[in-house]
Coordinates of C-alpha atoms in Angstrom, one line a residue:
X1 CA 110.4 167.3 60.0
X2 CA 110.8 163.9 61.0
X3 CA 111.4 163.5 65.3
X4 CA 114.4 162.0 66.3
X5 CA 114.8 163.2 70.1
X6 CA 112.6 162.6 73.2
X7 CA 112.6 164.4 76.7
X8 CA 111.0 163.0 80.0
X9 CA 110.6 164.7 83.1
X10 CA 111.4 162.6 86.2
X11 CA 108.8 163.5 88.9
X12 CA 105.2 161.7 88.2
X13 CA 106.7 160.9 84.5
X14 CA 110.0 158.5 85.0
X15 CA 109.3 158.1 89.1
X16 CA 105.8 158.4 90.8
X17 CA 104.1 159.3 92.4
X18 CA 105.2 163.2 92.3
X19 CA 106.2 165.1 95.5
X20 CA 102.6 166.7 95.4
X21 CA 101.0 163.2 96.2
X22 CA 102.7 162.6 99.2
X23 CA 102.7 166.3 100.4
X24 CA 98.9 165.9 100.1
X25 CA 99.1 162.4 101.6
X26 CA 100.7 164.4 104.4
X27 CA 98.2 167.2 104.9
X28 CA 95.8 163.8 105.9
X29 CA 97.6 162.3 108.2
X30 CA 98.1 165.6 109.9
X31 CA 94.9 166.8 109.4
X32 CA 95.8 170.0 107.7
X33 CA 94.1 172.1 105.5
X34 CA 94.1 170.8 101.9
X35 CA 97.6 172.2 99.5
X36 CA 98.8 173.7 103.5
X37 CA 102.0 172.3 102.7
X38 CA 102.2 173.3 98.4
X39 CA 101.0 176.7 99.9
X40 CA 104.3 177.7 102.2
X41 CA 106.4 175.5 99.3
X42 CA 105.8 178.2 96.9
X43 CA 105.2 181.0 99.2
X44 CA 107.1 184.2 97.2
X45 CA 106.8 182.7 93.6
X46 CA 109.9 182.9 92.2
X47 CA 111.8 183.9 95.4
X48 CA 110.2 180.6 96.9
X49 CA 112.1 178.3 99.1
X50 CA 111.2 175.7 96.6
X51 CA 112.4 177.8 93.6
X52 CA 115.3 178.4 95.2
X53 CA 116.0 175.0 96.0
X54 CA 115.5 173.6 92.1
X55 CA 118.2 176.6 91.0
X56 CA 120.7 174.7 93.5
X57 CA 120.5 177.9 95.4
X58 CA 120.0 175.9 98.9
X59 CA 120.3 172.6 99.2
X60 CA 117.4 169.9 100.4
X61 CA 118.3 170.3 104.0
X62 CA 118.1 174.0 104.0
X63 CA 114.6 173.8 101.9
X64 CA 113.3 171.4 104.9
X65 CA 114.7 174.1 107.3
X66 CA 113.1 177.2 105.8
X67 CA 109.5 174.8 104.8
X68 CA 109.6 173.9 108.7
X69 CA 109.5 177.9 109.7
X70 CA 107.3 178.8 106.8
X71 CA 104.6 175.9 108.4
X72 CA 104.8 177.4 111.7
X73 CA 104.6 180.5 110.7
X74 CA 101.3 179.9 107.9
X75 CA 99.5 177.6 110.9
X76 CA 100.3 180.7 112.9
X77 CA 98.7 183.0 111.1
X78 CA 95.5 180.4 110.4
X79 CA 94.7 179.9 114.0
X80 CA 96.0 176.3 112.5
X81 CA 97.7 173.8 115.2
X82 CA 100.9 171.4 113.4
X83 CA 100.8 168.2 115.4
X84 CA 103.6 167.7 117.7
X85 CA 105.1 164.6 115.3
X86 CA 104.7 167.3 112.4
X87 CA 107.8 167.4 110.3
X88 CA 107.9 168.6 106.8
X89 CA 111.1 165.5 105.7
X90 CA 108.1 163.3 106.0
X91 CA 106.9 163.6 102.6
X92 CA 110.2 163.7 101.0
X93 CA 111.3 160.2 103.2
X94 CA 107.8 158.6 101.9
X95 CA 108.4 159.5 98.6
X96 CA 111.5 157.8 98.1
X97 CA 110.4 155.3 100.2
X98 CA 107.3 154.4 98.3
X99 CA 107.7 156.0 94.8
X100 CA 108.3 153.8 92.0
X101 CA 110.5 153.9 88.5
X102 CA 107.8 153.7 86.2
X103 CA 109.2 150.4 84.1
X104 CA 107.1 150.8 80.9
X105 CA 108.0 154.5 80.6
X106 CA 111.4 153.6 81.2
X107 CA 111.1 150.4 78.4
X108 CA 109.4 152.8 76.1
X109 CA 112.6 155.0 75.8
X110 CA 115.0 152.1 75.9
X111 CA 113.0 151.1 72.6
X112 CA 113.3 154.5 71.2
X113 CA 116.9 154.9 71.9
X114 CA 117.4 151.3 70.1
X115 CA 115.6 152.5 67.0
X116 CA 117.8 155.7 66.4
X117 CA 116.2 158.5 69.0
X118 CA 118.3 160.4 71.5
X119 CA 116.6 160.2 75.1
X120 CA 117.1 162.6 77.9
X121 CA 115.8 163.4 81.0
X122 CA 115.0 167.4 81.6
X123 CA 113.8 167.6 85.7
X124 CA 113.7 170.1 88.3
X125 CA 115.7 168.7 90.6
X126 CA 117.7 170.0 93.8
X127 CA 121.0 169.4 95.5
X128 CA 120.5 166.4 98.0
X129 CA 122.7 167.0 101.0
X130 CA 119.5 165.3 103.6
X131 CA 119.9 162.1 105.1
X132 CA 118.2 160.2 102.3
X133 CA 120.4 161.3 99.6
X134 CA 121.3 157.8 98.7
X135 CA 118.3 157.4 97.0
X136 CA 118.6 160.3 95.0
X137 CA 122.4 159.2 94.0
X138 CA 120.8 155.7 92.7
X139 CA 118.2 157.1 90.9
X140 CA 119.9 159.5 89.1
X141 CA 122.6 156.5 88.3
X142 CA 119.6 154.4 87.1
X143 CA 118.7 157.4 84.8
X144 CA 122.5 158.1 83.6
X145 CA 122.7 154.7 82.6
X146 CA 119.5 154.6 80.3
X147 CA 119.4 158.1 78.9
X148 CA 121.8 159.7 76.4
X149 CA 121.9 163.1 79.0
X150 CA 120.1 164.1 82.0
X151 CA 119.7 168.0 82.4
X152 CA 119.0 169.1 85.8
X153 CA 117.6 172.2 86.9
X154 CA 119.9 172.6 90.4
X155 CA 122.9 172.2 87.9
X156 CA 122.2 174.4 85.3
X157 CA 120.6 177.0 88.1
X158 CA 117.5 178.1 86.0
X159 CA 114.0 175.9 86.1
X160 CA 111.3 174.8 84.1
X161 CA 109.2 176.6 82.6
X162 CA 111.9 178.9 82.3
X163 CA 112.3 178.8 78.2
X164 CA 116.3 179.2 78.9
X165 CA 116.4 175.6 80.2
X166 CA 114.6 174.0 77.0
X167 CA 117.3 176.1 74.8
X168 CA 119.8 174.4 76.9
X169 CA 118.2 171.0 76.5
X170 CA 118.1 171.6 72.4
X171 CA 121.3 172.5 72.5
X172 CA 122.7 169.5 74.3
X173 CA 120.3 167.5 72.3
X174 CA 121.7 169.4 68.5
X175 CA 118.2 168.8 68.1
X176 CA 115.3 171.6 66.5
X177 CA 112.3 172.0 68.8
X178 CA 110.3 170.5 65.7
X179 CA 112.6 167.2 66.5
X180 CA 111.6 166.7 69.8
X181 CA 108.7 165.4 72.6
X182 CA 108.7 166.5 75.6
X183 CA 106.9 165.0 78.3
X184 CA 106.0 166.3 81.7
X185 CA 103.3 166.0 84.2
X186 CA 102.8 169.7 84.5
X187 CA 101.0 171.8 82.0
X188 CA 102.9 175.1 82.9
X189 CA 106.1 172.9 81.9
X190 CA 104.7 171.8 78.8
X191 CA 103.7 175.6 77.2
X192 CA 107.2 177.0 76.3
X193 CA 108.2 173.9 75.0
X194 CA 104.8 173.6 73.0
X195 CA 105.3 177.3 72.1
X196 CA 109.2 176.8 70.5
X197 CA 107.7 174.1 68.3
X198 CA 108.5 170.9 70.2
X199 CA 105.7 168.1 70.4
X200 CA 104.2 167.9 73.7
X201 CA 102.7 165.2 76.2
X202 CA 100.8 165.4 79.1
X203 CA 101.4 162.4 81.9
X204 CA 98.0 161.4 83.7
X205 CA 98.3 157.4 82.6
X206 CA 100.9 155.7 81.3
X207 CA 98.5 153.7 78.7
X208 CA 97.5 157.2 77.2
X209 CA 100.9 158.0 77.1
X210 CA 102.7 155.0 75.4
X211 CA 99.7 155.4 72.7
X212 CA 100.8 159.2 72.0
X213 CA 104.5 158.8 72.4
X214 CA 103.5 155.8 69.5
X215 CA 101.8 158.1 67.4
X216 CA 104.4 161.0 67.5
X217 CA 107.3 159.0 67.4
X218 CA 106.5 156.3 65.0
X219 CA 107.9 153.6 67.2
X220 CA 105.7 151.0 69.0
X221 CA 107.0 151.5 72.0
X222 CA 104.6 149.9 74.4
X223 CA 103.6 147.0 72.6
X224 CA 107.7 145.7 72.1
X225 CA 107.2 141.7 73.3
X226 CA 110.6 141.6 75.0
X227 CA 113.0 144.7 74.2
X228 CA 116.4 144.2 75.0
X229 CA 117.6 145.4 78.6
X230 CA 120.1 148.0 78.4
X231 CA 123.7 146.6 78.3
X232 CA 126.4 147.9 80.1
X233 CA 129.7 149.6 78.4
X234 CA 132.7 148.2 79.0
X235 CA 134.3 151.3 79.5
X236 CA 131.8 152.5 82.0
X237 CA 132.5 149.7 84.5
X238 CA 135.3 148.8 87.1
X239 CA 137.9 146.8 85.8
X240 CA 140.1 144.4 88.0
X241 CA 142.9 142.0 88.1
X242 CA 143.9 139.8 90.9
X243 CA 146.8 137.7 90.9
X244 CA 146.8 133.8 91.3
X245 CA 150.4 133.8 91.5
X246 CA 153.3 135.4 89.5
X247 CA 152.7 135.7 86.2
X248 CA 149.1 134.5 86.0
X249 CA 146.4 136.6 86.9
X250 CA 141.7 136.7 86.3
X251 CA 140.2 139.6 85.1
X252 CA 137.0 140.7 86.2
X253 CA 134.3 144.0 85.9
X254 CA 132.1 145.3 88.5
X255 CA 129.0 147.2 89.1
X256 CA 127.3 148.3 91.9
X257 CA 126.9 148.0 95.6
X258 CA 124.9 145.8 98.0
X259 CA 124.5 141.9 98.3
X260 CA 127.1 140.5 95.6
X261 CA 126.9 138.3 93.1
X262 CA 129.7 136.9 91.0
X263 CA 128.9 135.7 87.1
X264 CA 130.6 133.1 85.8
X265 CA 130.9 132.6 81.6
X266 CA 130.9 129.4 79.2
X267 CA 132.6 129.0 76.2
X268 CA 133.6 130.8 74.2
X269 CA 132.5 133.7 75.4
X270 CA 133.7 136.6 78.2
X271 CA 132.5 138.3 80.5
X272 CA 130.7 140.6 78.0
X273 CA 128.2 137.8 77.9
X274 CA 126.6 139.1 80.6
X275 CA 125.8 142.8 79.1
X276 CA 122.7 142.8 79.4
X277 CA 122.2 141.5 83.5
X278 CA 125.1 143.7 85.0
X279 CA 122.8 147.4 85.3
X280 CA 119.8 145.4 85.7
X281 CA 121.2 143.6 88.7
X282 CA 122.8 146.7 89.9
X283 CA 119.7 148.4 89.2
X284 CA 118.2 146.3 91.8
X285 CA 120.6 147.0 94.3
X286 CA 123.5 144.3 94.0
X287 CA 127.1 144.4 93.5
X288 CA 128.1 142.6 90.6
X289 CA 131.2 140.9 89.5
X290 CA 131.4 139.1 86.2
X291 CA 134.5 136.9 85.8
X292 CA 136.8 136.4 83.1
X293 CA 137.3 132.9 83.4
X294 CA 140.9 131.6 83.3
X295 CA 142.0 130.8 79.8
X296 CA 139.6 133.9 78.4
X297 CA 140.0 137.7 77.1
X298 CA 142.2 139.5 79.8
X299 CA 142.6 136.5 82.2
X300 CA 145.6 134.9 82.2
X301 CA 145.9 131.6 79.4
X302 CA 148.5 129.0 81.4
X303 CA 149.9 126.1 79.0
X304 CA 149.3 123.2 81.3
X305 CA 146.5 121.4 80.8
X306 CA 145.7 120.9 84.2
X307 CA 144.9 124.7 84.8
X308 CA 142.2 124.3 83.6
X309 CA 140.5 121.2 85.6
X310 CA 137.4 122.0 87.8
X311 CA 139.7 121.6 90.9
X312 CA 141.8 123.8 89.7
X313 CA 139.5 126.9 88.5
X314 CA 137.5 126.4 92.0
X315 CA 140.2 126.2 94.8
X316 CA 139.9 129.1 96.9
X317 CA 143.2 130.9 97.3
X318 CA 144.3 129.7 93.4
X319 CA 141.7 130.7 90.8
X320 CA 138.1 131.7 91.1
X321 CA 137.1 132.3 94.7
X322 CA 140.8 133.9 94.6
X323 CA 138.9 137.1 93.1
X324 CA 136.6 137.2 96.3
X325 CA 139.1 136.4 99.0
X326 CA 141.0 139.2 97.5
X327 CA 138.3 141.6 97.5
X328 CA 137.6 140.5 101.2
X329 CA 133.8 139.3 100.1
X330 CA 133.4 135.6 102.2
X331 CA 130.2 134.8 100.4
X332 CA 128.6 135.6 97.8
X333 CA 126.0 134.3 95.0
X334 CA 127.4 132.3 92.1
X335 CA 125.4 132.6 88.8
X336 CA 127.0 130.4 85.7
X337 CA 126.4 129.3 82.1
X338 CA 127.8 126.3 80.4
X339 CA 131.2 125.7 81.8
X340 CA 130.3 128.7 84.3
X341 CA 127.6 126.2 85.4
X342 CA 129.4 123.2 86.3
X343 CA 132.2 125.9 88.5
X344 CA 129.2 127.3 90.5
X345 CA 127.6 123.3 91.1
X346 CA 131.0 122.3 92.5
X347 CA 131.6 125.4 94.3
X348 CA 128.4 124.6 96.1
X349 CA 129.8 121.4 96.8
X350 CA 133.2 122.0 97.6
X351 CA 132.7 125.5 99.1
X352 CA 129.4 125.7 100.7
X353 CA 130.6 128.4 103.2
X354 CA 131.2 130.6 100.5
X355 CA 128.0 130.3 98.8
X356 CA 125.2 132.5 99.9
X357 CA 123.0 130.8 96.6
X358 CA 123.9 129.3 93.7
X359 CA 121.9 129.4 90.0
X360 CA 122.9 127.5 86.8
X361 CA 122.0 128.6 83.1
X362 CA 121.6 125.3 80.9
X363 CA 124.1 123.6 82.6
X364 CA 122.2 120.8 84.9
X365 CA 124.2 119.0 88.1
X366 CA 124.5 115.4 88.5
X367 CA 126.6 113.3 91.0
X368 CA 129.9 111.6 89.6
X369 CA 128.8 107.8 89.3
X370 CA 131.6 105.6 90.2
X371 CA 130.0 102.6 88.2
X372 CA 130.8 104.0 85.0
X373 CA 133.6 105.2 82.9
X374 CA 132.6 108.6 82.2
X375 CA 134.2 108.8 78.7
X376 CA 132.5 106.4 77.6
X377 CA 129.0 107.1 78.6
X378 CA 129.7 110.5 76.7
X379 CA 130.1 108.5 73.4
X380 CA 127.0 107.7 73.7
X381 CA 125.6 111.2 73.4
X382 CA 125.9 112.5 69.8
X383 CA 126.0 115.8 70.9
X384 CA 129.1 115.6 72.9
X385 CA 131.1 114.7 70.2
X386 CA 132.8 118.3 69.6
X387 CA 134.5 117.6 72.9
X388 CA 136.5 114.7 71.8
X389 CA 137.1 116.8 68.5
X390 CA 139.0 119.3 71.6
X391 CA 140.7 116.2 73.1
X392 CA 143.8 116.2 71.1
X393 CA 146.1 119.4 71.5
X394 CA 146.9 121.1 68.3
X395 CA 143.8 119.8 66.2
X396 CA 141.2 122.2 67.0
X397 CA 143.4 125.2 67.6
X398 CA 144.9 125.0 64.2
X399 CA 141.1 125.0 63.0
X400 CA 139.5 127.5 64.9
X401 CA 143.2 130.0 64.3
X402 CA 142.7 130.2 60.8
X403 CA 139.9 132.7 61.3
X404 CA 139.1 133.8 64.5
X405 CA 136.1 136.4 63.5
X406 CA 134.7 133.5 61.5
X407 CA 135.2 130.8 64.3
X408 CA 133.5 133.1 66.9
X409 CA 130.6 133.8 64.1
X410 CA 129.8 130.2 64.1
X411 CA 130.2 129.3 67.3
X412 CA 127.7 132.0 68.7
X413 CA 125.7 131.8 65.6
X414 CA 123.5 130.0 62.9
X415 CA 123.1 130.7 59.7
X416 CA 119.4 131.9 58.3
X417 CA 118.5 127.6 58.3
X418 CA 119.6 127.8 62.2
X419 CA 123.0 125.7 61.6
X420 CA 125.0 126.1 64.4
X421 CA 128.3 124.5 65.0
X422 CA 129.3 120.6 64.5
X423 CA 132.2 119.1 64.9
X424 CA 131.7 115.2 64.1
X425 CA 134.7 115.1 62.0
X426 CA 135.4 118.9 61.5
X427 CA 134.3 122.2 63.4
X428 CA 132.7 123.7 60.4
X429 CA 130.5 120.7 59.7
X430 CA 126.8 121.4 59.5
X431 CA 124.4 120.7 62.5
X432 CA 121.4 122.0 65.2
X433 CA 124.3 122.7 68.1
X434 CA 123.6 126.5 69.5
X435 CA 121.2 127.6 67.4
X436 CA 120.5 131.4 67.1
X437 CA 118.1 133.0 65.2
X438 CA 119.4 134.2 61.6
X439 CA 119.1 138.7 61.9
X440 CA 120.0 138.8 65.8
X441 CA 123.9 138.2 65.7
X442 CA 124.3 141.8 66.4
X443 CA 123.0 140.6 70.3
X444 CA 125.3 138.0 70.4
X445 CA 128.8 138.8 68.9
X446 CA 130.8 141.2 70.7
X447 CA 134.7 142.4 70.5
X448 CA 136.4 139.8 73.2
X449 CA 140.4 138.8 72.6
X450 CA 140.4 134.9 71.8
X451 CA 142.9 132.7 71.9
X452 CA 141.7 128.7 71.4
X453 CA 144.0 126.5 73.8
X454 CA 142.9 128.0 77.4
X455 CA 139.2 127.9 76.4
X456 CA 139.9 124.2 75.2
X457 CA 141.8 122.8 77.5
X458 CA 138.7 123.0 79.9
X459 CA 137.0 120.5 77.6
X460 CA 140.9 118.5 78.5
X461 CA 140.2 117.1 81.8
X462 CA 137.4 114.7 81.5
X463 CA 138.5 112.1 83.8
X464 CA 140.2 114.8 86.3
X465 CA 137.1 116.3 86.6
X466 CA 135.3 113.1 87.0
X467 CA 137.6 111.5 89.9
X468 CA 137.5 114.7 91.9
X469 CA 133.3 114.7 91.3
X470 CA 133.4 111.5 92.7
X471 CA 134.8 113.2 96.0
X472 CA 131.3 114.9 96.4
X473 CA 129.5 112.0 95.4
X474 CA 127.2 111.3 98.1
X475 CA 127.0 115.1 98.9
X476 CA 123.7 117.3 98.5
X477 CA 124.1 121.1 97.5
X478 CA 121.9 122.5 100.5
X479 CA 121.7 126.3 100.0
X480 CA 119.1 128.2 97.6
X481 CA 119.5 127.1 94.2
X482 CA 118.1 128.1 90.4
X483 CA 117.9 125.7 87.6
X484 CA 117.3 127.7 84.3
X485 CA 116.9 125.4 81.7
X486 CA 115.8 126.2 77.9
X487 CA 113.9 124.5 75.2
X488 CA 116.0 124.7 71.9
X489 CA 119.5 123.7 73.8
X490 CA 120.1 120.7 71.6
X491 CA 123.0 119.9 73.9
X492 CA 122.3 120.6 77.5
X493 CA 118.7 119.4 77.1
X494 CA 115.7 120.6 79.7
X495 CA 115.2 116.5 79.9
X496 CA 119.7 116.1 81.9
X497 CA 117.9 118.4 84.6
X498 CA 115.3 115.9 85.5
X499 CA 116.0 114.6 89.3
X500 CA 117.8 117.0 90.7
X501 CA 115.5 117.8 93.4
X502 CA 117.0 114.8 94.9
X503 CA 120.6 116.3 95.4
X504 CA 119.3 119.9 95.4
X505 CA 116.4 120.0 98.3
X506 CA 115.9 124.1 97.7
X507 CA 115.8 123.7 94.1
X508 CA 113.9 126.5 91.9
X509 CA 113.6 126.2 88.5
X510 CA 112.3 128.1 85.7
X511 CA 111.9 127.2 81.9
X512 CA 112.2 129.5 78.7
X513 CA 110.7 127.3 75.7
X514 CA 111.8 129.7 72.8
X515 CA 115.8 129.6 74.1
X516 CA 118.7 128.3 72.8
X517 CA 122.1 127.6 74.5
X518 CA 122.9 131.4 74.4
X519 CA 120.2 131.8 77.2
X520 CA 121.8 135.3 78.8
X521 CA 122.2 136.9 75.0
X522 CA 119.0 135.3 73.8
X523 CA 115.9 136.0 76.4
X524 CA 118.1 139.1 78.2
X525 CA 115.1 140.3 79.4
X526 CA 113.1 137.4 80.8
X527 CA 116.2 136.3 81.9
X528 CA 116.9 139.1 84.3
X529 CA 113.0 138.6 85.9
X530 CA 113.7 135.5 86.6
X531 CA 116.9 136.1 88.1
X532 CA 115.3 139.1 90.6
X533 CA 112.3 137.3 91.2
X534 CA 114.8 134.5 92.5
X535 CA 116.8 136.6 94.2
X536 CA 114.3 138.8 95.8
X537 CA 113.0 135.8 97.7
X538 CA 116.3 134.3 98.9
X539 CA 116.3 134.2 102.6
X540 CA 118.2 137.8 104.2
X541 CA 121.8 137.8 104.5
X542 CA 123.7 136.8 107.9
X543 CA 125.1 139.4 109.5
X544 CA 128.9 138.9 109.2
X545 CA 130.2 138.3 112.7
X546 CA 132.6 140.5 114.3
X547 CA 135.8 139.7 115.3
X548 CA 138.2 142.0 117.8
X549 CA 140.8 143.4 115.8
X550 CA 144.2 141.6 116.5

């Protein structure tokens, strides 16, 4: 019988170190008798503080409470003398403190939920009521997020290696015990499964286990190059609209809490096109808020023309920053792609205050000349000549309406020779422009309302955009900043970036040879470590200053 389910304990499987590490890691530091502290844990077997504890009978704080009078009581009887900084919430602090998500266990079942398998999580766990329940709430989100169920013992109130809880987890799974692998980092957990026919694995390493999880499940699950991150649902994020003024309104998603940053789309996409980064920057312990640019999906699609100029989308109190003024965030960290990229370069410029950082995907920044007419110095990049296909009102809507689900297929798409979209003389013309390779679309398409003229009439504004670039001429963008560029983007080229160290002092930048234009959809995953690794390093936030109350 082929297996189509796997279950993974949490404790030294999912997360380690295990409690028992740091208990022992304890018993050192306070010079107690080795397993002193496992000992009094699960003093009375079944009855145990600690049993009770993982069948929800008494919550966290009452297990520290009855571990702190069982250690007094066992050093009593031992003629054994507890320090007088002793205290049991030590371990359980360091633990969360220093344990770790194990990341290739955790990319292993990602890949084996991909190829068809149902994941779940089956843990003894208690009820977190201590002072470091936080951690517990965010782990246990993490988990949620990544697994198809998570089955915990305090919840269910019966433990492992009670065989009750694996008929549960079967049951929740609609899975036979000959369907599924089980993997724990206790033997006595792994007999009843082993016993009702499941497949079992004990976790010392995580090389020994990728290689049997590979070998029982059929998948290669540790030796996927780059699998895809896990992308979030829309309907299991926060959805929010915030007026500009009647009748026109953005749309925007978040996830999260902590530092925030906002994502900012291209065209023609949504905010969907930033599935795969939302849980992995929340997973990192952001708040994040992805746009829906004006003109797109859910936002609001205005008929004038001049909506849609860079002025426009970036004043404050009318369009973009409107979503964080109304949400009472004063700064924040503005990541954008394509046309997303040239907002968060002139936020920087025009709104410095309210950028914490700012990174670009693709799209490079450059300083307004004044000694040329910027129309036609575009002419004389062949690449840009889809945007004066956009120029004239009417043309290209009437093209790109006949079809929608076709026009979105070739814009985000080639075909199996890697033709993208051209538009020298029709959109549907052959050329390299966004290039995607031929099997993936699957990553790249997604559901999104589109209606042509908003998204257009951003390519409308040329010279409006140009004259009020020229206002920032002589500026320099001073505050952290991320140039991404990528090596197949026949449009924005690696080679428009060069020189912007001179306008950008704190410049970072990174480079993903094998990328296209659809860098967020394409590389996902190298994506996001780029991303944290730039964010991690960014310089601490300023505390907000307090003002009296009025």
């Amino acid at each position: 019988m082929a297996r189509r389910a796997v279950l993974f304990d949490i404790g030294g499987v999912l997360f380690g170190p295990g409690l028992q590490h740091f208990l022992g890691s304890c018993e050192r530091d306070c010079a107690l008798p080795r397993n002193f502290l496992r000992n009094v844990l699960l003093a009375g077997g079944s009855d145990s503080s600690y049993a009770k504890a993982m069948r929800g009978q008494i919550t966290l704080s009452q297990l520290f409470s009855e571990m702190e009078e069982g250690c007094r009581q066992h050093a009593s009887a031992s003629g054994i003398i507890l320090p007088s900084t002793f205290s049991v919430t030590r371990a359980f602090e360091e633990m969360a403190a220093k344990g770790t998500v194990n990341a290739p266990l955790l990319r292993a079942a990602r890949v084996l939920r991909r190829n068809g398998f149902k994941t779940g999580v089956l843990t003894n766990n208690w009820v977190d009521d201590s002072s470091g329940r936080l951690f517990t709430a965010k782990l246990m989100t993490l988990l949620h997020r990544h697994f198809d169920l998570v089955i915990e013992s305090c919840r269910l109130g019966v433990q492992k290696p009670d065989p009750e809880i694996y008929v549960y987890a079967l049951a929740a799974l609609r899975a036979k015990p000959q369907e599924v692998i089980f993997l724990d980092d206790i033997g006595e957990n792994l007999k009843p499964a082993r016993e009702m026919g499941m497949a079992t694995i004990l976790v010392r390493d995580t090389e020994t286990v990728l290689k049997e999880l590979e070998e029982l499940s059929g998948v290669q699950a540790c030796r996927s190059e780059e699998p895809l991150p896990t992308a979030c649902d829309p309907s299991n994020v926060t959805h929010g609209y915030v007026p500009i003024r009647p009748g026109v309104q953005l749309h925007f998603v978040e996830m999260g809490h902590g530092p925030v940053i906002c994502l900012c789309h291209g065209f023609p996409e949504s905010w969907l096109s930033w599935r795969y980064q939302i849980p992995a920057l929340d997973d990192a312990g952001f708040r994040v808020i992805a746009l829906e640019m004006k003109g797109y999906g859910e936002s609001t699609a205005p008929l004038d023309i001049e909506e849609y100029s860079q002025e426009q989308i970036c004043k404050v109190r009318s369009c973009r920053m409107n979503v964080m003024w109304r949400l009472g965030i004063p700064q924040t960290v503005l990541v954008g792609h394509d046309w997303g990229g040239a907002v968060v370069w002139n936020m920087a410029l025009f709104y410095p205050e309210r950028v914490r950082a700012v990174a670009s995907l693709n799209t490079p920044y450059r300083p307004a000349d004044p000694t040329v007419d910027i129309v036609e110095k575009m002419k004389t990049y062949p690449t840009f000549d889809y945007q004066f296909y956009f120029q004239e009102p009417g043309i290209a809507e009437a093209e790109l309406e006949k079809d929608i689900g076709r026009t979105l297929k070739v814009l985000i798409r080639s075909t199996r020779q890697e033709v993208g979209v051209g538009l020298r003389g029709g959109l549907f013309s052959s050329s390299r422009l966004f290039p995607i390779p031929a099997g993936a679309e699957s990553q790249y398409l997604h559901p999104i309302p589109f209606s042509p003229s908003g998204p257009l009439n951003w390519y409308r504004n040329i010279r409006p955009n140009w004259r009020w670039a020229l206002l920032a001429k002589d500026r320099k963008i001073t505050m952290p900043a991320l140039m991404v560029t990528a090596g197949k983007d026949v449009v924005l080229h690696p080679r428009m970036s060069k020189g912007m160290e001179e306008w950008i002092p704190q410049l970072r930048r990174e480079h993903m040879e094998e990328c296209g234009h659809w860098t967020q959809m394409e590389r996902p995953a190298a994506l996001n470590r780029i991303l944290l690794e730039w964010l991690e390093g960014l310089p601490p936030e300023t505390p907000l200053p307090k003002f009296s109350r009025l």
